[in-house]
Amino acid sequence: MNSMKTTSFIRVLFLALTLSLTPTFRAESLKTVDDFTAAATKANAVLTLPDWEHTPEAVDAMMKTAIDTANKGLDEIGNQDLSKVTFKSTVVALDDLTWAAGNAASRAVVTKESNTDPKVREAAENAVKIFQDWAVGIDYREDVYKALKAFADTKPKLTGEDKKLFDETMRDYRRAGLALAPEKRKEVEDLRKELAKVGTDFDTNIVNAKGPVVFTKAELDGVPDSFFSSPGVKTGDDAYTVMSNVTWQYVTVEENAKNEATRKKLYVIHDSLAKDTNRTVLNQMLALRNKIALRLGYKSWDDFQTEVKMAKTGAGAKKYINDLISGIQPKFAAEVADLQKMKAADTHDPNAKIGTWDWRYYDNQLVKQKYAVDKEALRDFFPFQKVVDGMFNIYQSIFGLKFEKIEAPYKWVDDLQLYMVTDAASGEPLGMFYLDMFPREGKFNHFAEFGIISGKQLVDGKYQRPVCALLCNFPPPSADKPSLMTHADVETLFHEFGHCLHEITTRAKYGRFGGTHVPGDFVEAPSQMLQNWVWDKKVLDTFAADYRDPSKKIPADIIQKMNDAKKATAGIFYRRQFAFASLDLAMHDAHPENAQWDCVDISNPILEKVFLPIDPSTTMVTYFGHMNGYDAGYYGYAWADAIAADMATVFEKAPQGYLDKQAGMKLRKEIYEQGDSRDVAVSIEKFLGRKQSVEPFLEKIGVKGGGNKNKAPGPSKEQR
Ligand SMILES: [Zn+2]
């Protein structure tokens, strides 16, 4: 929380899907990294494989050495003659040492999530904690700050990426309070500590909040049989206990229970979870954040939080969300009207209204009636290896790359694969990626891309090429069938591998700006854009085929139905998202120093205005975990979705659509290679060849073109 540094050290990018690669055994032996040394030298690049630790002792020692080395570097910066400071001896030296330490931390994170020895994982977990504690302290090294300040006082004339690095490094210090007088700084530090403590209470109260509700079988009419036989649900003769705090139980009942009173009762309990504890706690958090922001010279917490994002100001984020709220209105209203008709028919009440407790149920009915697709049957079209090869072919072709499987000198599991990425035209090696695709005991249980070595220009002028890994959990092959993926798995794979490309193709000079080290409200956008690929028949037909008879492709009407289903409830889905974004920004808006304001008084009216009628006794925000961590940041989800849709238009308008090479190369050059070395808003506009627009997003979710004419959304006018 106290600076962006800690978070930018270790960047793990989650989302959806995995790649599972069945090991392909080839007669010829694989190339090794050494086979690419000559090409790397020619390109003035360095290829390094991580030196993996295999024992707990080695992990401990690795982190100790990394921190000692970094501390030595910090001492050197702090001990220099302040009359002779240079850009290199201050700002760049700090980037060098934080980059090296960050790589050590990233390796520890991957070890923690993937090593097969629980003792090694435990040591790595500990190493990550040690690193995080140490990283927080960097901002508070007074001697280091003095050296950087001495350089800043020379009023250096810098340009481009150098200037950006300088500005943002000094900004970090200002945000940490180092630019304040000592007693004021102490105050901010104390407020931060208190905020961290109250934040922990907030999280704990959410974890501890339990909301059991007992229903009879009749009251749960419509809920699938499998629910009743789940462990712990049947608690007596005709008594079924639904835990409103257990998400799948809550959602299953809300989606399926025919009885409105049942849905409403459960919803009221759910949206009142942690009401007695967290209303006070959240109010304290809001007041503390406000105080910190004011002390640091910001008008509000949302200004403080968005300064380092694309949005840049709270007002910029608010305008964007408000434009989306009004832009989506026709689609939202139409969807609610459809649900209302269904409810009117159900209840024989022509005036029936859709409340917050109704939308899941009627959305579910609508999708079942109109757009049902057998998701399980679709798996036959997605055998793992075919999907991976298909995706590789597409990405290699559109981004001008070549992927070659190479020998991994160290494998933490047998089926681990390592690939070298080269530029297809010049043969320049660009970096490497590991694929660890199937689940196992003790492994990271989701799908994510992990940076291991970030790209950076080294002190000797050579460029360190990046290394990253995908840790995924695709369905393993069974005795009689290959690994068969769901469509959602395929989408996840296309998404996660996008992060890999962003990481590996980077050309940013400084570690701080390399690859995916871009603002948090942008980092997901390029990968979210790539998710479009798997909803397109032309793309799917290049690799998706029935594994028993590859001449069979997915029928066009099925793909159409899937697309229609996605669109059918998008208005409601997004208006709910926008309501959350709005109430988050409103709670963190400008308030005078000692003002009193209440989280529920602010958020409940917004929920009702932007989304659907609520029960006035509920306190949804008291159980909204995002408010500790994504505070004044929830808008980022919608922000990235809208940018992703906007960027996709470059492909959609290109002659070859999602398979267009020119559009792909433009993405590689203007977005991936740049990282954060220039303002991402500039990169986006260079890629688009025009100003940003929310229109494509609205069109994508089904608002007919012309519904909203807001061009250049986001922080446009104020910022540029
Ligand atoms: Zn992602």
XYZ file of C-alpha atoms and ligand atoms in Angstrom:
721
model
C 0.000 0.000 0.000
C 2.721 2.504 0.818
C 4.085 2.560 -2.660
C 3.627 1.071 -6.043
C 7.025 -0.485 -5.743
C 6.020 -3.442 -3.669
C 3.277 -4.378 -6.055
C 5.321 -3.808 -9.156
C 8.037 -6.142 -7.962
C 5.962 -9.222 -8.183
C 3.354 -9.276 -10.814
C 1.183 -12.258 -11.225
C -1.496 -12.061 -13.824
C -4.536 -14.137 -13.287
C -7.466 -14.716 -15.402
C -9.035 -17.501 -17.167
C -7.931 -20.620 -18.937
C -5.007 -22.866 -19.125
C -2.860 -24.657 -21.578
C -2.165 -28.238 -21.027
C 0.498 -29.746 -23.162
C 0.778 -33.436 -23.443
C 4.447 -34.182 -23.728
C 5.375 -34.829 -27.307
C 8.330 -37.099 -27.616
C 10.486 -36.471 -30.584
C 13.240 -38.577 -31.927
C 15.611 -35.692 -32.513
C 17.027 -33.976 -29.480
C 15.863 -30.514 -28.545
C 17.930 -27.379 -28.888
C 19.321 -25.769 -25.759
C 19.615 -22.119 -24.704
C 23.251 -22.242 -25.805
C 22.163 -22.805 -29.385
C 20.763 -19.283 -29.330
C 23.779 -17.542 -27.808
C 25.266 -16.436 -31.105
C 22.000 -14.899 -32.279
C 21.602 -13.181 -28.915
C 25.117 -11.750 -29.065
C 24.429 -10.425 -32.527
C 21.330 -8.669 -31.196
C 23.251 -7.325 -28.174
C 20.952 -9.370 -25.944
C 21.480 -11.638 -22.951
C 19.597 -14.906 -22.494
C 19.553 -16.241 -18.958
C 17.674 -19.155 -17.486
C 16.738 -18.813 -13.830
C 19.059 -20.578 -11.438
C 16.353 -22.511 -9.600
C 16.845 -23.401 -5.933
C 16.147 -27.053 -5.066
C 16.428 -27.047 -1.258
C 14.975 -24.921 1.552
C 18.510 -23.860 2.494
C 19.208 -22.679 -1.038
C 15.978 -20.670 -1.089
C 16.835 -18.996 2.241
C 20.353 -18.220 1.060
C 19.132 -16.896 -2.274
C 16.810 -14.373 -0.666
C 19.414 -13.356 1.886
C 21.979 -12.712 -0.843
C 19.441 -10.813 -2.944
C 18.526 -8.514 -0.060
C 22.156 -8.050 1.040
C 23.130 -7.105 -2.493
C 20.232 -4.692 -2.797
C 21.058 -3.142 0.596
C 24.644 -2.667 -0.519
C 23.350 -0.888 -3.603
C 21.116 1.313 -1.461
C 24.091 2.137 0.791
C 26.120 3.133 -2.237
C 23.390 5.455 -3.421
C 23.033 6.911 0.065
C 26.770 7.335 0.709
C 27.710 9.180 -2.437
C 28.963 12.752 -2.578
C 25.773 14.779 -2.943
C 27.527 17.391 -5.046
C 28.365 14.813 -7.707
C 25.073 12.934 -8.096
C 24.077 11.865 -11.602
C 21.028 10.256 -13.192
C 22.953 6.989 -13.317
C 24.189 7.106 -9.730
C 20.709 7.756 -8.337
C 17.562 7.009 -10.332
C 19.034 4.331 -12.611
C 21.006 2.740 -9.765
C 17.761 2.391 -7.829
C 16.025 0.816 -10.843
C 18.949 -1.599 -11.275
C 18.876 -2.844 -7.728
C 15.101 -3.056 -7.350
C 14.970 -4.960 -10.645
C 17.523 -7.524 -9.468
C 15.804 -7.927 -6.110
C 12.427 -8.168 -7.853
C 13.679 -11.012 -10.031
C 14.778 -12.911 -6.920
C 11.338 -12.368 -5.416
C 9.591 -13.474 -8.597
C 11.606 -16.679 -8.646
C 10.660 -17.298 -5.018
C 6.998 -16.779 -5.903
C 7.133 -19.319 -8.734
C 8.985 -21.774 -6.476
C 6.356 -21.287 -3.786
C 3.570 -22.009 -6.280
C 5.091 -24.831 -8.263
C 7.793 -26.784 -6.439
C 6.875 -30.380 -5.697
C 8.653 -30.436 -2.316
C 6.461 -28.923 0.437
C 9.568 -27.938 2.404
C 10.937 -25.976 -0.538
C 7.540 -24.333 -1.033
C 7.415 -23.378 2.616
C 10.905 -21.872 2.472
C 9.921 -19.945 -0.655
C 6.777 -18.648 1.031
C 8.885 -17.417 3.882
C 11.364 -15.835 1.473
C 8.542 -13.931 -0.223
C 7.380 -12.586 3.153
C 10.903 -11.504 4.058
C 11.188 -9.793 0.718
C 7.897 -7.956 1.100
C 8.817 -6.626 4.536
C 12.150 -5.472 3.195
C 10.619 -3.857 0.101
C 8.289 -1.692 2.194
C 11.325 -0.194 3.915
C 13.046 0.964 0.697
C 10.826 4.009 0.446
C 11.836 5.082 3.912
C 15.601 5.073 3.361
C 16.243 8.713 4.174
C 19.835 8.591 2.843
C 18.705 7.221 -0.502
C 15.962 9.801 -0.752
C 18.488 12.589 -0.012
C 20.701 11.471 -2.893
C 17.744 11.359 -5.283
C 16.509 14.694 -4.010
C 19.984 16.183 -4.563
C 19.805 14.976 -8.146
C 16.275 16.377 -8.531
C 17.540 19.731 -7.242
C 19.940 19.939 -10.169
C 16.779 20.376 -12.276
C 17.905 17.765 -14.793
C 16.841 18.068 -18.409
C 15.628 14.578 -19.227
C 13.420 13.287 -21.990
C 11.354 10.233 -22.903
C 11.723 7.081 -20.832
C 14.484 8.648 -18.687
C 12.235 11.516 -17.713
C 9.371 9.144 -16.977
C 11.584 7.053 -14.733
C 12.801 10.142 -12.897
C 9.305 11.623 -12.465
C 7.762 8.394 -11.247
C 10.584 7.586 -8.858
C 10.245 10.990 -7.217
C 6.474 10.535 -7.251
C 6.865 7.305 -5.250
C 8.748 9.206 -2.574
C 6.181 11.962 -2.483
C 3.426 9.368 -2.158
C 5.281 7.671 0.660
C 5.460 11.020 2.489
C 9.219 11.525 2.172
C 8.737 15.040 0.817
C 6.954 16.057 4.054
C 8.534 17.585 7.149
C 9.596 14.838 9.593
C 6.734 15.238 12.077
C 4.134 15.274 9.274
C 5.711 12.225 7.744
C 5.522 10.444 11.077
C 1.842 11.283 11.227
C 1.257 9.748 7.774
C 3.210 6.659 8.757
C 1.103 6.269 11.883
C -2.112 6.726 9.924
C -0.935 4.083 7.441
C -0.180 1.606 10.182
C -3.587 2.193 11.694
C -5.203 1.768 8.271
C -3.380 -1.521 7.742
C -4.618 -2.740 11.120
C -8.234 -1.731 10.520
C -7.997 -3.213 7.028
C -7.041 -6.547 8.546
C -10.065 -6.293 10.866
C -12.262 -5.633 7.831
C -10.978 -8.777 6.104
C -11.271 -10.858 9.262
C -14.848 -9.744 9.819
C -15.695 -10.812 6.276
C -14.119 -14.228 6.770
C -15.937 -14.668 10.081
C -19.331 -13.514 8.851
C -21.701 -16.470 8.690
C -25.218 -16.315 7.407
C -27.043 -19.643 7.752
C -30.674 -19.656 6.654
C -32.892 -22.689 7.149
C -35.464 -23.504 4.475
C -37.937 -26.297 3.859
C -37.722 -28.358 0.695
C -40.815 -26.618 -0.650
C -39.291 -23.206 -0.087
C -36.303 -24.305 -2.169
C -38.406 -25.534 -5.090
C -36.438 -25.231 -8.342
C -33.028 -25.742 -6.740
C -31.218 -28.700 -8.386
C -31.204 -32.084 -6.619
C -27.416 -32.095 -6.381
C -27.641 -29.151 -4.008
C -29.723 -31.048 -1.446
C -27.277 -33.913 -1.312
C -24.238 -31.655 -0.806
C -22.514 -32.194 2.538
C -23.962 -30.118 5.359
C -27.066 -28.908 3.543
C -29.655 -31.292 5.012
C -29.807 -30.405 8.706
C -33.088 -31.952 9.836
C -36.433 -33.352 8.792
C -37.379 -31.084 5.956
C -34.740 -28.597 7.075
C -32.060 -27.425 4.666
C -29.432 -24.943 5.750
C -28.125 -22.572 3.110
C -24.995 -20.659 4.048
C -25.403 -17.241 2.483
C -21.683 -16.579 3.000
C -20.720 -19.607 0.902
C -20.793 -18.157 -2.592
C -21.752 -21.240 -4.580
C -24.612 -22.016 -2.187
C -25.861 -18.443 -2.303
C -25.665 -18.245 -6.084
C -27.256 -21.671 -6.662
C -30.296 -20.765 -4.611
C -30.603 -17.229 -6.005
C -30.379 -18.566 -9.549
C -32.830 -21.395 -9.122
C -35.328 -20.883 -6.303
C -38.769 -20.239 -7.790
C -40.105 -18.701 -4.597
C -39.455 -14.952 -4.427
C -39.705 -14.886 -0.620
C -36.901 -17.467 -0.451
C -34.648 -15.512 -2.766
C -35.324 -12.280 -0.935
C -34.790 -13.742 2.515
C -31.426 -15.197 1.509
C -30.384 -12.014 -0.282
C -31.193 -9.827 2.736
C -29.037 -12.024 4.972
C -26.242 -12.125 2.376
C -26.207 -8.397 1.747
C -26.197 -7.744 5.501
C -23.183 -9.938 6.249
C -20.684 -8.232 8.596
C -23.198 -5.412 9.069
C -22.672 -5.177 12.831
C -18.896 -5.186 12.594
C -17.768 -3.708 9.311
C -20.007 -0.669 9.048
C -17.921 1.011 11.753
C -14.672 -0.468 10.485
C -15.220 0.655 6.896
C -16.135 4.138 8.106
C -12.840 4.227 10.001
C -10.972 3.104 6.891
C -12.599 5.802 4.788
C -11.704 8.486 7.344
C -8.097 7.288 7.633
C -7.635 7.138 3.869
C -9.059 10.623 3.551
C -6.673 11.948 6.201
C -3.675 10.331 4.515
C -4.656 11.752 1.129
C -5.120 15.250 2.542
C -1.791 15.126 4.415
C -0.030 14.097 1.208
C -1.561 17.009 -0.647
C -4.354 15.230 -2.548
C -7.980 16.317 -2.631
C -9.264 12.821 -1.994
C -8.306 9.157 -1.665
C -9.564 8.440 -5.150
C -7.219 11.122 -6.516
C -4.377 9.483 -4.595
C -5.211 5.992 -5.835
C -5.810 6.896 -9.473
C -2.714 9.109 -9.835
C -0.608 6.075 -10.727
C -3.249 4.565 -13.012
C -4.482 5.443 -16.465
C -7.417 7.295 -14.956
C -4.978 9.738 -13.278
C -7.708 11.473 -11.237
C -10.831 10.428 -9.352
C -12.801 12.745 -11.629
C -11.388 10.966 -14.687
C -12.503 7.588 -13.353
C -15.931 8.926 -12.399
C -16.540 10.497 -15.775
C -15.659 7.251 -17.502
C -18.004 5.197 -15.351
C -20.803 7.750 -15.682
C -20.444 7.710 -19.468
C -20.716 3.936 -19.408
C -23.731 4.037 -17.083
C -25.640 6.300 -19.415
C -24.319 4.588 -22.529
C -25.583 1.194 -21.443
C -28.966 2.487 -20.246
C -31.034 1.394 -23.284
C -29.676 -2.148 -23.155
C -30.050 -2.375 -19.388
C -33.619 -1.072 -19.505
C -34.537 -3.535 -22.260
C -33.105 -6.488 -20.355
C -34.872 -5.504 -17.133
C -38.119 -5.103 -19.098
C -37.723 -8.644 -20.455
C -37.137 -10.036 -16.984
C -40.106 -8.059 -15.716
C -42.328 -9.697 -18.304
C -41.150 -13.096 -17.155
C -41.823 -12.207 -13.546
C -45.247 -10.731 -14.375
C -46.198 -13.987 -16.092
C -44.908 -16.010 -13.136
C -46.635 -13.999 -10.456
C -49.745 -12.965 -12.420
C -48.923 -9.433 -11.314
C -48.587 -7.140 -14.345
C -46.759 -4.568 -12.204
C -44.145 -6.962 -10.858
C -40.742 -5.299 -10.483
C -37.320 -6.900 -10.658
C -35.444 -6.462 -7.389
C -31.826 -7.235 -6.567
C -33.031 -10.652 -5.314
C -34.651 -11.495 -8.684
C -32.129 -10.850 -11.440
C -30.043 -14.000 -11.008
C -33.121 -16.190 -11.163
C -34.658 -14.614 -14.272
C -31.301 -14.276 -16.054
C -30.815 -17.979 -15.506
C -34.305 -18.826 -16.803
C -33.741 -16.689 -19.878
C -30.419 -18.292 -20.756
C -31.818 -21.791 -20.169
C -34.855 -21.178 -22.339
C -33.243 -19.335 -25.217
C -29.542 -19.975 -25.376
C -28.804 -23.343 -23.831
C -25.558 -24.791 -25.160
C -24.193 -28.134 -23.997
C -20.866 -26.965 -22.600
C -19.682 -30.463 -21.809
C -20.232 -31.692 -25.378
C -18.133 -28.806 -26.666
C -15.087 -30.261 -24.924
C -14.753 -32.796 -27.745
C -13.644 -29.951 -29.999
C -10.891 -28.807 -27.673
C -8.267 -31.507 -27.122
C -5.501 -29.819 -25.188
C -2.525 -30.237 -27.480
C -4.502 -29.225 -30.579
C -5.643 -26.084 -28.805
C -2.141 -25.157 -27.688
C -0.696 -25.781 -31.135
C -3.568 -23.831 -32.693
C -3.022 -20.878 -30.407
C 0.725 -20.979 -31.023
C 0.135 -20.932 -34.767
C -2.146 -17.929 -34.532
C 0.070 -15.900 -32.213
C 3.252 -16.759 -34.098
C 1.641 -15.678 -37.328
C 0.011 -12.414 -36.259
C 2.822 -11.212 -33.998
C 5.695 -12.253 -36.276
C 7.202 -14.661 -33.743
C 8.605 -18.166 -33.652
C 8.226 -20.503 -30.648
C 10.640 -23.420 -30.336
C 10.559 -26.026 -27.641
C 13.985 -26.262 -25.985
C 15.660 -28.378 -23.350
C 14.918 -27.280 -19.758
C 18.081 -27.952 -17.713
C 15.995 -28.113 -14.540
C 12.433 -29.383 -14.422
C 10.359 -29.173 -11.279
C 7.956 -31.641 -12.913
C 8.429 -34.101 -15.748
C 5.939 -32.553 -18.120
C 7.328 -29.047 -17.712
C 8.078 -27.456 -21.068
C 10.370 -24.610 -21.986
C 10.126 -22.545 -25.170
C 12.365 -20.007 -26.858
C 10.669 -17.093 -28.573
C 12.457 -15.478 -31.493
C 11.554 -12.745 -33.915
C 10.438 -14.622 -37.035
C 11.970 -12.131 -39.456
C 15.396 -11.538 -37.888
C 15.899 -14.611 -35.706
C 16.593 -12.363 -32.711
C 15.922 -14.294 -29.501
C 13.321 -12.421 -27.428
C 12.880 -14.535 -24.335
C 11.665 -17.810 -22.903
C 8.555 -19.214 -21.290
C 7.822 -22.268 -19.184
C 4.548 -24.170 -19.395
C 3.387 -26.069 -16.310
C -0.134 -26.936 -17.321
C -1.718 -29.677 -15.216
C -2.867 -29.771 -11.595
C -1.059 -31.574 -8.817
C -0.961 -31.593 -5.060
C 0.418 -28.394 -3.550
C 0.564 -26.477 -6.822
C -0.972 -23.040 -7.421
C -4.610 -23.883 -8.082
C -5.641 -21.275 -10.621
C -4.402 -20.023 -13.992
C -1.801 -17.286 -14.154
C 1.209 -15.883 -15.896
C 4.214 -15.321 -13.640
C 7.132 -13.074 -14.509
C 10.491 -14.614 -13.585
C 13.130 -12.375 -15.171
C 11.925 -8.986 -16.411
C 13.377 -7.349 -19.482
C 15.839 -4.538 -18.870
C 18.827 -2.839 -20.395
C 21.807 -3.852 -18.270
C 24.601 -1.574 -17.066
C 26.836 -2.765 -19.922
C 24.235 -1.737 -22.486
C 23.160 -5.286 -23.337
C 19.495 -6.184 -23.102
C 18.420 -8.869 -20.633
C 15.661 -10.820 -22.368
C 12.739 -11.887 -20.141
C 11.636 -15.264 -18.850
C 8.143 -16.065 -17.608
C 5.938 -19.034 -16.797
C 2.334 -20.083 -17.159
C 1.084 -22.086 -14.204
C -2.261 -23.581 -15.112
C -4.624 -26.372 -14.139
C -6.176 -27.794 -17.272
C -8.040 -31.082 -17.096
C -5.485 -33.880 -17.165
C -5.908 -36.635 -19.751
C -7.826 -39.713 -18.588
C -7.297 -43.372 -19.402
C -9.501 -43.328 -22.487
C -9.533 -39.659 -23.501
C -7.008 -36.916 -24.086
C -7.213 -33.752 -21.996
C -10.394 -32.077 -23.241
C -10.810 -28.414 -22.435
C -13.965 -26.410 -21.915
C -14.523 -23.350 -24.046
C -13.820 -21.280 -20.916
C -10.476 -23.087 -20.569
C -9.590 -22.178 -24.139
C -10.483 -18.569 -23.444
C -8.284 -18.559 -20.346
C -5.384 -19.963 -22.319
C -5.626 -17.274 -24.992
C -5.803 -14.673 -22.215
C -2.908 -15.891 -20.067
C -0.612 -16.469 -22.990
C -1.239 -12.862 -24.001
C 0.460 -11.773 -20.763
C 3.371 -13.993 -21.698
C 3.730 -12.186 -25.039
C 3.474 -8.794 -23.342
C 6.265 -9.856 -20.993
C 8.596 -11.385 -23.576
C 8.436 -8.942 -26.468
C 9.262 -5.899 -24.318
C 11.829 -3.307 -25.396
C 11.528 -1.007 -22.370
C 14.906 0.220 -21.125
C 14.109 0.140 -17.421
C 12.879 -2.718 -15.271
C 10.170 -0.529 -13.857
C 8.540 -0.260 -17.275
C 9.220 -3.689 -18.770
C 6.485 -5.924 -20.192
C 3.408 -6.159 -18.012
C 4.630 -3.504 -15.567
C 1.929 -1.143 -16.794
C -0.802 0.654 -14.811
C -3.204 -1.668 -13.024
C -6.236 -0.410 -14.905
C -4.591 -1.290 -18.228
C -2.636 -4.492 -17.659
C -5.588 -6.812 -18.331
C -6.838 -4.999 -21.431
C -4.594 -6.576 -24.102
C -5.324 -10.066 -22.767
C -9.016 -9.351 -22.408
C -8.925 -8.286 -26.033
C -7.423 -11.647 -27.049
C -10.369 -13.444 -25.437
C -12.409 -12.297 -28.438
C -10.443 -14.692 -30.601
C -12.130 -17.791 -29.216
C -15.638 -16.497 -29.949
C -14.902 -16.185 -33.657
C -15.734 -19.018 -36.039
C -12.899 -18.230 -38.406
C -10.371 -18.447 -35.575
C -11.942 -21.529 -33.984
C -12.003 -23.366 -37.295
C -8.211 -23.114 -37.506
C -7.827 -25.558 -34.613
C -11.087 -26.649 -32.956
C -12.175 -30.023 -34.311
C -13.756 -33.135 -32.872
C -10.879 -35.200 -31.514
C -12.511 -38.412 -32.773
C -13.137 -37.004 -36.253
C -11.121 -33.871 -37.044
C -13.177 -33.163 -40.137
C -15.975 -32.024 -37.790
C -15.851 -28.352 -36.796
C -18.033 -26.555 -34.283
C -21.376 -25.803 -36.012
C -21.900 -22.124 -36.791
C -25.253 -21.988 -35.022
C -23.673 -23.160 -31.759
C -21.056 -20.419 -31.913
C -23.793 -17.910 -32.679
C -25.839 -19.106 -29.712
C -22.836 -18.792 -27.407
C -22.276 -15.231 -28.557
C -25.963 -14.402 -28.168
C -26.032 -15.836 -24.658
C -23.064 -13.703 -23.674
C -24.784 -10.605 -24.957
C -28.219 -11.425 -23.586
C -27.475 -10.477 -19.991
C -24.539 -8.103 -20.494
C -26.583 -5.007 -19.659
C -27.457 -6.285 -16.200
C -24.002 -7.693 -15.580
C -22.270 -4.430 -16.404
C -24.724 -2.106 -14.697
C -24.038 -4.026 -11.502
C -20.306 -3.635 -12.107
C -20.765 0.086 -12.717
C -22.817 0.417 -9.538
C -19.937 -1.102 -7.554
C -17.412 1.145 -9.306
C -19.572 4.194 -8.617
C -20.162 3.550 -4.953
C -16.474 2.798 -4.441
C -15.474 6.128 -6.008
C -18.205 8.007 -4.139
C -17.082 6.674 -0.757
C -13.500 7.735 -1.519
C -14.464 11.127 -2.871
C -13.314 14.483 -1.406
C -14.343 15.088 2.205
C -13.151 17.755 4.671
C -10.620 16.555 7.246
C -13.003 15.873 10.137
C -16.162 15.183 8.205
C -18.349 12.239 9.176
C -19.812 10.161 6.396
C -21.252 6.720 6.364
C -20.396 3.982 3.884
C -23.926 2.570 3.764
C -25.639 5.950 3.472
C -23.487 6.631 0.427
C -23.545 3.232 -1.224
C -27.176 2.087 -0.835
C -28.731 4.924 -2.876
C -26.156 4.352 -5.638
C -26.927 0.635 -5.767
C -30.587 1.420 -6.188
C -30.080 4.202 -8.702
C -27.550 2.463 -10.924
C -28.645 -1.160 -10.464
C -31.904 -2.466 -9.058
C -34.209 -1.911 -6.057
C -32.669 -3.084 -2.785
C -34.030 -3.907 0.642
C -33.269 -0.825 2.781
C -32.057 -2.908 5.721
C -29.119 -4.301 3.733
C -25.519 -3.055 3.900
C -23.868 -4.583 0.834
C -20.544 -2.726 1.286
C -19.863 -4.252 4.702
C -19.205 -7.559 2.918
C -17.502 -6.083 -0.161
C -13.972 -7.437 0.186
C -12.653 -5.279 -2.645
C -12.882 -2.287 -0.335
C -9.611 -3.364 1.230
C -7.175 -3.598 -1.658
C -9.162 -2.432 -4.683
C -10.406 0.673 -2.904
C -10.987 3.478 -5.405
C -9.907 0.883 -7.959
C -12.971 -1.232 -8.711
C -13.675 0.932 -11.759
C -10.533 -0.612 -13.288
C -12.379 -3.780 -14.338
C -14.842 -1.895 -16.522
C -12.128 0.484 -17.677
C -9.990 -2.377 -18.981
C -13.018 -4.108 -20.571
C -13.866 -0.967 -22.492
C -10.288 -0.459 -23.680
C -10.092 -4.114 -24.696
C -13.211 -3.756 -26.853
C -11.837 -0.564 -28.362
C -8.502 -2.202 -29.214
C -10.225 -5.240 -30.731
C -11.717 -3.006 -33.426
C -8.269 -2.637 -35.031
C -8.390 -6.365 -35.804
C -12.093 -6.430 -36.550
C -11.646 -3.789 -39.257
C -8.506 -5.384 -40.709
C -8.727 -7.548 -43.881
C -7.934 -10.804 -42.044
C -9.855 -9.976 -38.853
C -8.413 -11.589 -35.744
C -5.838 -13.326 -37.915
C -4.507 -10.100 -39.423
C -0.721 -9.855 -39.365
C -0.481 -6.118 -39.816
C -2.781 -5.446 -36.895
C -0.837 -8.018 -34.854
C 2.501 -6.402 -35.570
C 1.040 -3.035 -34.654
C -0.076 -4.432 -31.320
C 3.346 -5.906 -30.709
C 5.104 -2.627 -31.563
C 2.804 -0.061 -29.988
C 1.562 -1.929 -26.940
C 3.674 -4.985 -26.032
C 7.144 -3.643 -26.849
C 6.500 -0.321 -25.144
C 5.417 -1.659 -21.765
C 5.127 1.407 -19.568
C 8.105 3.203 -21.125
C 5.681 5.812 -22.432
C 2.216 6.783 -21.216
C -0.050 3.844 -22.058
C -2.769 6.237 -23.208
C -0.347 7.342 -25.935
C 0.413 3.721 -26.821
C -3.279 2.907 -27.088
C -3.950 5.842 -29.365
C -0.990 4.977 -31.567
C -2.328 1.455 -31.853
C -5.870 2.634 -32.542
C -4.753 5.404 -34.891
C -7.390 7.604 -33.241
C -8.687 8.740 -29.847
C -10.152 6.151 -27.502
C -13.879 5.553 -27.505
C -16.386 3.675 -25.346
C -18.564 3.062 -28.399
C -17.033 -0.302 -29.386
C -17.569 -1.603 -25.872
C -21.210 -0.561 -25.905
C -21.687 -2.108 -29.328
C -20.032 -5.308 -28.214
C -22.424 -5.744 -25.319
C -25.396 -5.068 -27.528
C -26.104 -1.346 -27.364
C -26.856 -0.440 -30.949
C -24.340 1.945 -32.499
C -25.234 5.565 -31.879
C -26.532 5.026 -28.349
C -23.693 7.017 -26.903
C -21.576 9.474 -28.745
C -18.968 10.066 -26.086
C -15.657 10.019 -27.830
C -12.355 9.890 -26.017
C -13.481 8.476 -22.711
C -11.370 8.529 -19.647
C -8.980 11.159 -18.504
C -8.912 12.820 -21.882
C -9.171 16.552 -21.602
C -7.728 17.151 -18.157
C -4.634 15.136 -18.833
C -3.462 16.006 -22.276
Zn -4.937 -11.534 -16.882
